[in-house]
CSV table of C-alpha atoms and ligand atoms in Angstrom, one decimal:
chain,number,residue,atom,x,y,z
J,1,MET,CA,3.3,-19.5,-13.5
J,2,TYR,CA,4.5,-19.9,-9.9
J,3,LYS,CA,3.3,-21.3,-6.7
J,4,LEU,CA,4.6,-21.0,-3.2
J,5,VAL,CA,5.2,-24.5,-1.3
J,6,ILE,CA,5.3,-24.2,2.4
J,7,GLN,CA,6.0,-26.8,5.1
J,8,GLY,CA,4.5,-25.4,8.1
J,9,GLY,CA,5.1,-25.7,11.8
J,10,ILE,CA,8.5,-23.8,12.3
J,11,PRO,CA,8.7,-21.0,14.7
J,12,LEU,CA,10.3,-18.0,12.8
J,13,SER,CA,13.6,-16.6,14.4
J,14,GLY,CA,16.2,-14.2,13.3
J,15,ASN,CA,16.5,-10.7,11.8
J,16,ILE,CA,15.2,-9.0,8.5
J,17,LYS,CA,15.2,-5.5,7.1
J,18,THR,CA,12.1,-3.8,5.9
J,19,SER,CA,12.1,-2.7,2.3
J,20,GLY,CA,10.9,0.8,1.1
J,21,SER,CA,7.0,1.4,1.3
J,22,LYS,CA,5.1,0.4,-1.8
J,23,ASN,CA,2.5,3.1,-0.8
J,24,SER,CA,5.2,5.7,-0.8
J,25,THR,CA,7.1,4.7,-3.8
J,26,LEU,CA,4.2,5.0,-6.2
J,27,PRO,CA,2.9,8.6,-5.5
J,28,ILE,CA,6.5,9.9,-5.1
J,29,PHE,CA,7.2,8.1,-8.6
J,30,PHE,CA,4.3,10.0,-10.0
J,31,SER,CA,5.3,13.1,-8.5
J,32,SER,CA,8.3,13.3,-10.7
J,33,ILE,CA,5.8,14.5,-13.5
J,34,LEU,CA,5.5,17.7,-11.5
J,35,ALA,CA,9.2,18.5,-11.7
J,36,ASP,CA,11.4,20.3,-14.2
J,37,SER,CA,14.4,18.3,-13.4
J,38,PRO,CA,15.3,14.5,-12.3
J,39,LEU,CA,14.6,13.0,-9.1
J,40,LYS,CA,16.9,10.6,-7.3
J,41,LEU,CA,15.0,8.3,-5.1
J,42,ALA,CA,16.6,5.6,-2.8
J,43,ASN,CA,15.2,2.8,-0.7
J,44,THR,CA,12.9,1.9,-3.4
J,45,PRO,CA,11.5,-1.6,-3.4
J,46,GLN,CA,11.8,-4.0,-6.2
J,47,LEU,CA,7.9,-4.9,-6.7
J,48,SER,CA,5.8,-5.6,-9.6
J,49,ASP,CA,3.7,-2.5,-8.8
J,50,VAL,CA,6.9,-0.4,-9.0
J,51,SER,CA,7.8,-1.8,-12.3
J,52,THR,CA,4.2,-1.1,-13.5
J,53,THR,CA,4.6,2.5,-12.3
J,54,LEU,CA,7.9,3.0,-14.2
J,55,ARG,CA,6.4,1.3,-17.4
J,56,LEU,CA,3.6,3.8,-17.3
J,57,LEU,CA,5.9,6.7,-16.8
J,58,MET,CA,8.1,5.6,-19.6
J,59,ASP,CA,5.1,5.0,-21.9
J,60,MET,CA,4.4,8.9,-21.3
J,61,GLY,CA,7.7,9.7,-22.0
J,62,SER,CA,9.8,9.5,-18.9
J,63,ASN,CA,13.3,8.2,-18.7
J,64,PHE,CA,14.9,6.4,-15.7
J,65,VAL,CA,18.2,4.9,-14.7
J,66,LEU,CA,18.9,2.5,-12.1
J,67,GLU,CA,22.1,3.7,-10.0
J,68,GLU,CA,24.7,1.5,-8.8
J,69,ASP,CA,23.8,2.1,-5.2
J,70,GLY,CA,20.3,0.9,-5.9
J,71,SER,CA,18.6,4.3,-6.1
J,72,ILE,CA,16.5,5.3,-9.3
J,73,PHE,CA,17.1,8.4,-11.3
J,74,ILE,CA,13.8,9.4,-12.7
J,75,ASP,CA,13.3,12.2,-15.5
J,76,SER,CA,9.7,12.9,-16.1
J,77,SER,CA,10.3,16.6,-17.0
J,78,ASN,CA,9.3,16.2,-20.6
J,79,LEU,CA,6.4,14.0,-21.0
J,80,THR,CA,5.2,13.5,-24.6
J,81,ASN,CA,2.1,11.3,-24.1
J,82,LEU,CA,-0.3,12.6,-21.7
J,83,ARG,CA,-2.3,9.3,-21.5
J,84,ALA,CA,-2.5,6.4,-19.1
J,85,ASP,CA,-3.7,3.3,-21.0
J,86,TYR,CA,-6.3,0.9,-19.7
J,87,SER,CA,-3.7,-2.0,-20.2
J,88,LEU,CA,-1.4,-0.6,-17.5
J,89,VAL,CA,-4.1,1.1,-15.3
J,90,LYS,CA,-6.2,-2.3,-15.0
J,91,THR,CA,-3.3,-4.0,-13.2
J,92,MET,CA,-2.7,-1.0,-10.7
J,93,ARG,CA,-5.2,1.3,-9.4
J,94,ALA,CA,-2.8,3.7,-8.1
J,95,SER,CA,-2.2,4.8,-11.9
J,96,ILE,CA,-5.0,7.3,-11.1
J,97,LEU,CA,-2.2,9.2,-9.4
J,98,THR,CA,-0.9,10.3,-12.9
J,99,LEU,CA,-4.1,12.7,-13.1
J,100,GLY,CA,-3.3,15.4,-10.6
J,101,PRO,CA,0.3,15.8,-11.6
J,102,MET,CA,-0.3,15.7,-15.5
J,103,LEU,CA,-3.3,18.4,-15.0
J,104,ALA,CA,-1.2,20.5,-12.8
J,105,LYS,CA,1.9,20.6,-15.2
J,106,TYR,CA,0.4,20.0,-18.6
J,107,LYS,CA,-3.2,21.3,-18.1
J,108,LYS,CA,-4.4,18.0,-19.9
J,109,ALA,CA,-4.7,14.3,-19.2
J,110,LYS,CA,-6.4,11.2,-20.5
J,111,ILE,CA,-6.5,8.2,-18.1
J,112,SER,CA,-8.2,5.0,-18.3
J,113,LEU,CA,-10.9,4.5,-15.4
J,114,PRO,CA,-9.4,1.9,-12.9
J,115,GLY,CA,-12.6,0.1,-12.7
J,116,GLY,CA,-13.6,-2.2,-9.7
J,117,CYS,CA,-11.2,-4.7,-8.0
J,118,ALA,CA,-11.2,-7.8,-6.1
J,119,ILE,CA,-11.6,-6.0,-2.7
J,120,GLY,CA,-14.5,-3.6,-3.8
J,121,THR,CA,-15.8,-1.2,-6.4
J,122,ARG,CA,-13.2,1.5,-5.3
J,123,PRO,CA,-14.7,4.6,-7.1
J,124,VAL,CA,-12.5,7.8,-8.0
J,125,ASN,CA,-15.2,10.3,-7.6
J,126,LEU,CA,-13.4,12.1,-4.8
J,127,HIS,CA,-10.4,12.6,-7.1
J,128,LEU,CA,-12.4,13.9,-9.8
J,129,ASP,CA,-14.7,16.3,-7.6
J,130,ALA,CA,-11.7,17.8,-6.1
J,131,LEU,CA,-9.8,18.6,-9.3
J,132,GLU,CA,-13.1,19.9,-10.8
J,133,LYS,CA,-13.3,22.1,-7.8
J,134,MET,CA,-9.9,23.4,-8.6
J,135,GLY,CA,-11.0,24.4,-12.1
J,136,ALA,CA,-10.6,21.2,-14.2
J,137,LYS,CA,-13.0,20.3,-17.0
J,138,ILE,CA,-13.5,16.5,-16.6
J,139,GLU,CA,-15.5,14.1,-18.7
J,140,VAL,CA,-15.7,10.4,-18.5
J,141,ARG,CA,-16.4,8.7,-21.7
J,142,ASN,CA,-15.5,5.2,-23.3
J,143,GLY,CA,-13.9,4.1,-19.8
J,144,TYR,CA,-11.5,7.1,-19.8
J,145,ILE,CA,-11.3,10.4,-17.9
J,146,TYR,CA,-10.5,13.3,-20.1
J,147,ALA,CA,-9.4,16.1,-18.1
J,148,THR,CA,-8.4,19.6,-19.1
J,149,ALA,CA,-7.7,23.0,-17.4
J,150,LYS,CA,-7.0,26.4,-18.3
J,151,GLU,CA,-5.4,26.8,-15.1
J,152,LEU,CA,-5.8,25.1,-11.5
J,153,ILE,CA,-6.9,27.5,-8.9
J,154,GLY,CA,-6.6,27.0,-5.2
J,155,THR,CA,-9.6,26.3,-3.2
J,156,GLN,CA,-11.1,24.5,-0.2
J,157,ILE,CA,-11.4,20.8,-0.6
J,158,ASN,CA,-13.8,19.0,1.8
J,159,PHE,CA,-13.6,15.3,1.5
J,160,ASP,CA,-16.6,13.4,2.8
J,161,LEU,CA,-14.4,10.2,3.2
J,162,VAL,CA,-10.8,9.8,4.0
J,163,SER,CA,-9.0,8.7,0.9
J,164,VAL,CA,-5.2,8.2,0.7
J,165,THR,CA,-4.9,8.5,-2.9
J,166,ALA,CA,-7.5,11.2,-3.4
J,167,THR,CA,-5.5,13.3,-0.8
J,168,GLU,CA,-2.3,12.6,-2.8
J,169,ASN,CA,-3.8,13.4,-6.1
J,170,THR,CA,-5.3,16.7,-5.0
J,171,LEU,CA,-2.1,17.4,-2.9
J,172,MET,CA,0.1,17.0,-5.9
J,173,ALA,CA,-2.2,19.0,-8.2
J,174,ALA,CA,-2.3,21.9,-5.6
J,175,THR,CA,1.4,22.1,-5.7
J,176,LEU,CA,1.3,24.0,-9.0
J,177,ALA,CA,-2.1,25.5,-8.8
J,178,LYS,CA,-2.7,29.3,-8.4
J,179,GLY,CA,-3.1,30.4,-4.9
J,180,PHE,CA,-3.8,28.5,-1.5
J,181,THR,CA,-5.6,25.0,-1.5
J,182,THR,CA,-7.1,23.6,1.7
J,183,ILE,CA,-7.7,20.0,2.0
J,184,ASN,CA,-9.9,19.0,4.9
J,185,ASN,CA,-10.4,15.4,6.1
J,186,ALA,CA,-7.2,14.6,4.5
J,187,ALA,CA,-5.7,11.2,5.0
J,188,GLN,CA,-2.9,11.2,7.7
J,189,GLU,CA,-1.3,8.0,6.6
J,190,PRO,CA,2.6,8.1,6.9
J,191,GLU,CA,2.8,7.5,3.1
J,192,VAL,CA,1.0,10.8,2.7
J,193,THR,CA,3.4,12.5,4.9
J,194,ASP,CA,6.3,10.9,3.0
J,195,LEU,CA,5.0,12.5,-0.1
J,196,ILE,CA,4.7,15.8,1.5
J,197,TYR,CA,8.1,15.6,2.6
J,198,CYS,CA,9.5,14.8,-0.8
J,199,LEU,CA,7.3,17.5,-2.6
J,200,ARG,CA,8.7,20.0,0.0
J,201,LYS,CA,12.2,19.0,-1.0
J,202,MET,CA,11.1,19.7,-4.6
J,203,GLY,CA,10.0,23.2,-3.7
J,204,ALA,CA,6.3,22.8,-2.7
J,205,LYS,CA,4.8,24.9,-0.1
J,206,ILE,CA,2.8,22.6,2.1
J,207,THR,CA,1.8,22.7,5.8
J,208,GLY,CA,-0.3,20.5,8.1
J,209,GLU,CA,1.4,17.0,7.5
J,210,ASN,CA,0.3,14.5,10.1
J,211,THR,CA,-3.1,16.2,10.5
J,212,SER,CA,-6.3,16.2,8.8
J,213,THR,CA,-5.9,19.7,7.3
J,214,LEU,CA,-3.4,20.3,4.6
J,215,ILE,CA,-2.6,23.8,3.2
J,216,ILE,CA,-0.8,24.1,0.0
J,217,GLU,CA,0.4,27.4,-1.6
J,218,GLY,CA,0.8,26.9,-5.3
J,219,VAL,CA,4.3,27.7,-6.7
J,220,ASP,CA,5.3,28.3,-10.4
J,221,ARG,CA,7.7,25.4,-10.6
J,222,LEU,CA,9.1,22.4,-8.8
J,223,SER,CA,12.6,20.9,-9.3
J,224,GLY,CA,14.0,17.3,-8.9
J,225,THR,CA,15.6,16.5,-5.6
J,226,GLU,CA,17.2,13.4,-3.9
J,227,TYR,CA,15.0,11.6,-1.4
J,228,SER,CA,14.8,8.4,0.5
J,229,ILE,CA,11.4,6.4,0.6
J,230,CYS,CA,10.1,5.6,4.2
J,231,PRO,CA,10.1,1.8,5.2
J,232,ASP,CA,7.0,-0.3,4.5
J,233,ARG,CA,4.9,-0.5,7.8
J,234,ILE,CA,2.6,-3.1,6.2
J,235,GLU,CA,5.5,-5.3,5.2
J,236,ALA,CA,7.0,-5.1,8.6
J,237,GLY,CA,3.6,-5.8,10.3
J,238,THR,CA,3.1,-8.9,8.3
J,239,TYR,CA,6.5,-10.4,9.2
J,240,LEU,CA,5.7,-9.5,13.2
J,241,VAL,CA,2.3,-11.3,12.7
J,242,ALA,CA,4.3,-14.3,11.0
J,243,ALA,CA,6.4,-14.7,14.0
J,244,ALA,CA,3.6,-14.2,16.3
J,245,ILE,CA,1.5,-16.9,14.3
J,246,THR,CA,4.2,-19.3,14.4
J,247,GLY,CA,5.3,-18.8,18.0
J,248,GLY,CA,8.5,-17.3,17.0
J,249,SER,CA,10.8,-14.5,18.0
J,250,ILE,CA,12.1,-11.9,15.3
J,251,THR,CA,13.5,-8.6,15.1
J,252,VAL,CA,12.4,-6.4,12.1
J,253,ASN,CA,14.9,-3.6,11.3
J,254,ASN,CA,14.8,-0.3,9.2
J,255,ILE,CA,11.2,0.4,10.4
J,256,GLU,CA,9.9,3.5,12.3
J,257,PRO,CA,7.9,1.8,15.1
J,258,ASP,CA,6.0,5.1,15.7
J,259,SER,CA,4.1,4.5,12.3
J,260,MET,CA,2.9,1.2,13.6
J,261,ARG,CA,1.3,2.0,16.9
J,262,SER,CA,-2.1,0.5,16.3
J,263,VAL,CA,-0.6,-2.8,14.8
J,264,ILE,CA,1.9,-2.9,17.7
J,265,GLY,CA,-0.9,-2.4,20.3
J,266,LYS,CA,-2.8,-5.4,19.0
J,267,LEU,CA,0.2,-7.5,18.9
J,268,ILE,CA,1.0,-6.6,22.7
J,269,GLU,CA,-2.8,-7.7,23.2
J,270,THR,CA,-2.3,-11.1,21.5
J,271,GLY,CA,0.4,-11.6,24.3
J,272,ALA,CA,3.7,-11.0,22.3
J,273,ASP,CA,6.5,-9.4,24.0
J,274,ILE,CA,7.5,-6.2,22.0
J,275,GLN,CA,10.6,-4.1,22.4
J,276,THR,CA,11.0,-1.2,20.2
J,277,ASN,CA,13.8,1.0,19.3
J,278,LYS,CA,14.4,3.9,17.1
J,279,ASN,CA,14.6,1.8,14.0
J,280,SER,CA,13.7,-1.9,15.0
J,281,ILE,CA,11.0,-4.0,16.5
J,282,LYS,CA,11.6,-7.3,18.4
J,283,LEU,CA,8.7,-9.6,19.0
J,284,ASP,CA,8.9,-12.6,21.0
J,285,MET,CA,6.0,-15.2,21.1
J,286,LYS,CA,8.1,-18.3,22.0
J,287,SER,CA,6.4,-21.4,23.1
J,288,ARG,CA,3.0,-19.4,23.6
J,289,ARG,CA,-0.1,-19.6,21.9
J,290,PRO,CA,-1.5,-16.1,20.7
J,291,GLN,CA,-4.8,-14.7,22.6
J,292,ALA,CA,-7.5,-13.6,20.1
J,293,VAL,CA,-7.9,-9.8,19.5
J,294,ASN,CA,-10.8,-7.8,18.1
J,295,ILE,CA,-10.1,-5.6,15.2
J,296,ARG,CA,-11.8,-2.8,13.6
J,297,THR,CA,-10.2,-1.3,10.4
J,298,SER,CA,-10.1,2.5,9.9
J,299,ALA,CA,-8.1,5.4,8.5
J,300,TYR,CA,-4.7,6.2,10.1
J,301,PRO,CA,-3.8,6.4,12.9
J,302,ASN,CA,-6.3,3.6,13.6
J,303,PHE,CA,-5.7,-0.1,12.6
J,304,PRO,CA,-4.9,-0.3,8.8
J,305,THR,CA,-7.1,-2.4,6.6
J,306,ASP,CA,-3.9,-3.6,4.8
J,307,MET,CA,-3.3,-5.6,8.2
J,308,GLN,CA,-6.6,-7.1,8.6
J,309,ALA,CA,-6.2,-10.3,6.6
J,310,GLN,CA,-2.9,-11.1,8.5
J,311,PHE,CA,-4.7,-10.6,11.9
J,312,MET,CA,-7.5,-13.0,10.6
J,313,ALA,CA,-4.8,-15.7,10.1
J,314,LEU,CA,-3.4,-15.1,13.6
J,315,ASN,CA,-7.1,-15.1,15.2
J,316,SER,CA,-7.9,-18.4,13.4
J,317,ILE,CA,-5.3,-20.4,15.6
J,318,ALA,CA,-5.5,-17.9,18.7
J,319,GLU,CA,-7.1,-18.8,21.9
J,320,GLY,CA,-10.6,-17.4,22.3
J,321,ASN,CA,-13.2,-15.8,20.1
J,322,SER,CA,-12.8,-12.6,18.3
J,323,THR,CA,-14.4,-10.3,15.7
J,324,ILE,CA,-13.0,-8.6,12.8
J,325,THR,CA,-14.7,-5.6,11.3
J,326,GLU,CA,-13.8,-4.1,7.9
J,327,THR,CA,-15.0,-0.6,7.5
J,328,ILE,CA,-12.8,0.7,4.5
J,329,PHE,CA,-13.5,-1.8,1.7
J,330,GLU,CA,-16.7,-3.6,1.2
J,331,ASN,CA,-15.5,-7.0,-0.2
J,332,ARG,CA,-12.1,-7.5,1.5
J,333,PHE,CA,-12.7,-11.0,3.0
J,334,MET,CA,-11.6,-13.2,0.1
J,335,HIS,CA,-9.2,-15.0,2.5
J,336,VAL,CA,-12.1,-16.3,4.7
J,337,PRO,CA,-13.0,-19.3,2.5
J,338,GLU,CA,-9.3,-20.1,1.8
J,339,LEU,CA,-8.5,-20.1,5.6
J,340,SER,CA,-11.7,-22.0,6.4
J,341,ARG,CA,-10.3,-24.7,4.0
J,342,MET,CA,-7.3,-25.0,6.4
J,343,GLY,CA,-9.6,-25.5,9.1
J,344,ALA,CA,-10.3,-22.0,10.5
J,345,ASN,CA,-13.7,-21.4,12.1
J,346,LEU,CA,-14.8,-18.1,10.6
J,347,LYS,CA,-18.3,-16.9,10.0
J,348,LEU,CA,-18.9,-13.9,7.9
J,349,GLU,CA,-21.7,-11.6,9.2
J,350,GLY,CA,-22.1,-8.3,7.0
J,351,ASN,CA,-18.8,-6.6,7.3
J,352,THR,CA,-17.8,-8.5,10.3
J,353,VAL,CA,-16.1,-12.0,10.7
J,354,VAL,CA,-16.7,-13.9,13.8
J,355,CYS,CA,-13.7,-16.2,14.6
J,356,LYS,CA,-13.5,-19.1,16.9
J,357,GLY,CA,-9.9,-19.9,17.7
J,358,VAL,CA,-8.9,-23.5,16.8
J,359,THR,CA,-5.7,-25.2,18.1
J,360,SER,CA,-4.1,-25.7,14.6
J,361,LEU,CA,-4.7,-25.2,10.9
J,362,THR,CA,-3.9,-28.0,8.4
J,363,GLY,CA,-2.0,-27.4,5.0
J,364,ALA,CA,-4.1,-27.1,2.0
J,365,ASN,CA,-3.9,-26.2,-1.7
J,366,LEU,CA,-4.9,-22.5,-1.9
J,367,MET,CA,-5.5,-19.7,-4.3
J,368,ALA,CA,-4.1,-16.2,-3.7
J,369,THR,CA,-6.7,-13.4,-4.5
J,370,ASP,CA,-5.4,-10.1,-3.7
J,371,LEU,CA,-2.3,-8.8,-2.2
J,372,ARG,CA,-3.0,-8.7,1.4
J,373,ALA,CA,-5.3,-11.7,1.4
J,374,SER,CA,-2.4,-13.7,-0.3
J,375,ALA,CA,-0.3,-12.6,2.7
J,376,SER,CA,-2.5,-13.9,5.1
J,377,LEU,CA,-2.6,-17.4,3.4
J,378,VAL,CA,1.3,-17.5,3.5
J,379,LEU,CA,1.2,-16.8,7.3
J,380,ALA,CA,-1.5,-19.5,7.7
J,381,GLY,CA,0.6,-21.8,5.9
J,382,LEU,CA,3.7,-21.2,8.0
J,383,ALA,CA,1.8,-22.0,11.0
J,384,ALA,CA,-0.3,-25.0,9.7
J,385,LYS,CA,0.6,-28.7,10.1
J,386,GLY,CA,1.7,-30.0,6.7
J,387,LEU,CA,2.3,-28.6,3.3
J,388,THR,CA,0.4,-25.6,1.9
J,389,THR,CA,0.7,-24.6,-1.8
J,390,ILE,CA,-0.4,-21.1,-2.8
J,391,GLU,CA,-1.2,-20.3,-6.4
J,392,ARG,CA,-1.2,-16.9,-8.2
J,393,VAL,CA,1.8,-15.7,-6.3
J,394,TYR,CA,2.0,-12.5,-8.7
J,395,HIS,CA,-0.4,-10.9,-6.1
J,396,LEU,CA,2.3,-11.2,-3.5
J,397,ASP,CA,4.8,-9.9,-5.8
J,398,ARG,CA,2.9,-6.5,-6.0
J,399,GLY,CA,3.8,-5.8,-2.6
J,400,TYR,CA,6.4,-8.0,-0.9
J,401,GLU,CA,10.0,-7.8,-2.0
J,402,MET,CA,11.9,-11.0,-2.0
J,403,ILE,CA,9.2,-12.7,0.1
J,404,GLU,CA,10.4,-16.2,0.2
J,405,GLU,CA,14.0,-15.0,0.6
J,406,LYS,CA,13.0,-13.0,3.8
J,407,PHE,CA,11.0,-16.0,5.3
J,408,LYS,CA,14.0,-18.3,4.5
J,409,MET,CA,16.3,-16.0,6.3
J,410,LEU,CA,13.9,-16.5,9.4
J,411,GLY,CA,14.2,-20.1,9.1
J,412,ALA,CA,10.8,-21.1,7.2
J,413,ASP,CA,10.6,-23.9,4.6
J,414,ILE,CA,9.3,-22.2,1.8
J,415,LYS,CA,9.9,-22.1,-1.9
J,416,ARG,CA,8.6,-20.9,-5.2
J,417,VAL,CA,8.0,-23.5,-7.9
J,418,GLN,CA,7.1,-23.4,-11.5
J,419,HIS,CA,3.9,-25.2,-12.5
U,501,LIG,C1,-4.9,3.4,-0.5
U,501,LIG,C2,-3.6,2.3,-0.3
U,501,LIG,C3,-4.2,0.8,-0.2
U,501,LIG,C4,-5.0,0.9,1.2
U,501,LIG,C5,-6.1,2.1,1.2
U,501,LIG,C6,-6.7,2.2,2.6
U,501,LIG,C7,-2.1,3.1,-1.9
U,501,LIG,C8,-1.6,2.9,-3.3
U,501,LIG,N1,-3.2,2.1,-1.7
U,501,LIG,O1,-5.7,2.8,-1.4
U,501,LIG,O2,-3.2,0.1,0.1
U,501,LIG,O3,-5.7,-0.4,1.4
U,501,LIG,O4,-5.5,3.3,0.9
U,501,LIG,O5,-5.8,2.7,3.5
U,501,LIG,O6,-1.8,3.9,-1.3
U,501,LIG,N2,-13.2,6.0,-2.1
U,501,LIG,C9,-14.4,6.6,-2.5
U,501,LIG,N3,-14.3,7.4,-3.7
U,501,LIG,C10,-12.9,7.8,-4.1
U,501,LIG,C11,-11.8,7.4,-3.2
U,501,LIG,C12,-12.1,6.3,-2.3
U,501,LIG,O7,-15.6,6.3,-2.3
U,501,LIG,O8,-12.9,8.8,-4.9
U,501,LIG,C13,-13.5,5.1,-0.9
U,501,LIG,C14,-13.1,3.8,-1.2
U,501,LIG,O9,-14.0,2.9,-1.8
U,501,LIG,C15,-12.7,3.1,0.2
U,501,LIG,C16,-12.4,4.5,1.0
U,501,LIG,O10,-12.7,5.6,0.3
U,501,LIG,O11,-13.8,2.6,0.7
U,501,LIG,C17,-10.9,4.6,1.3
U,501,LIG,O12,-10.2,4.3,0.1
U,501,LIG,P1,-8.7,4.9,-0.3
U,501,LIG,O13,-8.0,5.6,0.9
U,501,LIG,O14,-8.9,6.0,-1.5
U,501,LIG,O15,-8.0,3.7,-0.8
U,501,LIG,P2,-6.9,3.9,-2.0
U,501,LIG,O16,-6.1,5.2,-1.9
U,501,LIG,O17,-7.3,3.3,-3.3
């Protein structure tokens, strides 16, 4: 087991490069199931969720090769095992994204139900309802989803809730379905758009990207292609908040600022100077204390739930009082008790946290609980007085490539030690 040890209080400075997006990589890897020939994917991040995805695909009969230029060549054209086992699905809920592609290509799938997770119950009813509406027969027993279909037939899907992975699953299934599928109330996250761009290069007929209505005309077959994954806006946002919370000045490269408008808007409200270029964002908060900002999470293009915990760390040491309201996941406040142990003044009222900014946090021994909660603890540790240790670092490795190396490049005193 590893833990992170952080000596806080150093303003971050310098440049880093954003990695490829985790939430784009996972569905795009799973989309390889739809193709009759291999995909070559560039800008893929080295993360444990990505290794889990590759293991799951290999278990089903895919082959992959890591190319010299860092890209990954995946051949899932001939699956031999149409099953996603609990042992892999339980570690990564995005494994549910095997369902749509397997059903569309092979008309059959057996996938473990992902179950609940630390941030909430996270049901998959929207995925199942949409596929049933397209003609699939779905049975849930012994913790598994058994799905079969004579053929999938295009239809009108109206989602009651905006769901990123339900949109992606339905979209992938529809690419090989018969006729037209319309998805209403579709998620508009940039990662959904990235998947659409890749599917289109594979031969899919999709219109409506970046809107809440997607129209897909099914085709007979999809082929492999070359595609470069979009940058990770959540990773970029995490480093920008790290600079703001430590009173630093950094430039984050290889990022599309347009995909981060809500987060950039909030950072400007904190008093940070922000300059954006085509592929970079510079944030300067030197020698200033951030102003507290109110946050309400909601589907894209509104403020992302995946940045909520990081802003809570920032608000903890900001000037003024603030509220943070979580509307997407019912239990996404595991960082609250840990931040409180560092001296933050936080009060949980329903799905809102009321925060009174304190002048400083103090280092403490902390426990990481989920991916983004863990990121918020790292940011708090970087800003705190004294030493912070964070256990269960594997949560961070699911979504942040080379996290301590990148923070070290920005001047932080952070190391990973075995314990
Ligand atoms: C994706 C992201 C995750 C992000 C989340 C919200 C990936 C791999 N993960 O997760 O990082 O935090 O979007 O932006 O892309 N819901 C249902 N029934 C369903 C599906 C969802 O009730 O069948 C509910 C969920 O419980 C939640 C809301 O819909 O309250 C949105 O969840 P969803 O967008 O599906 O999250 P994920 O796709 O799992």
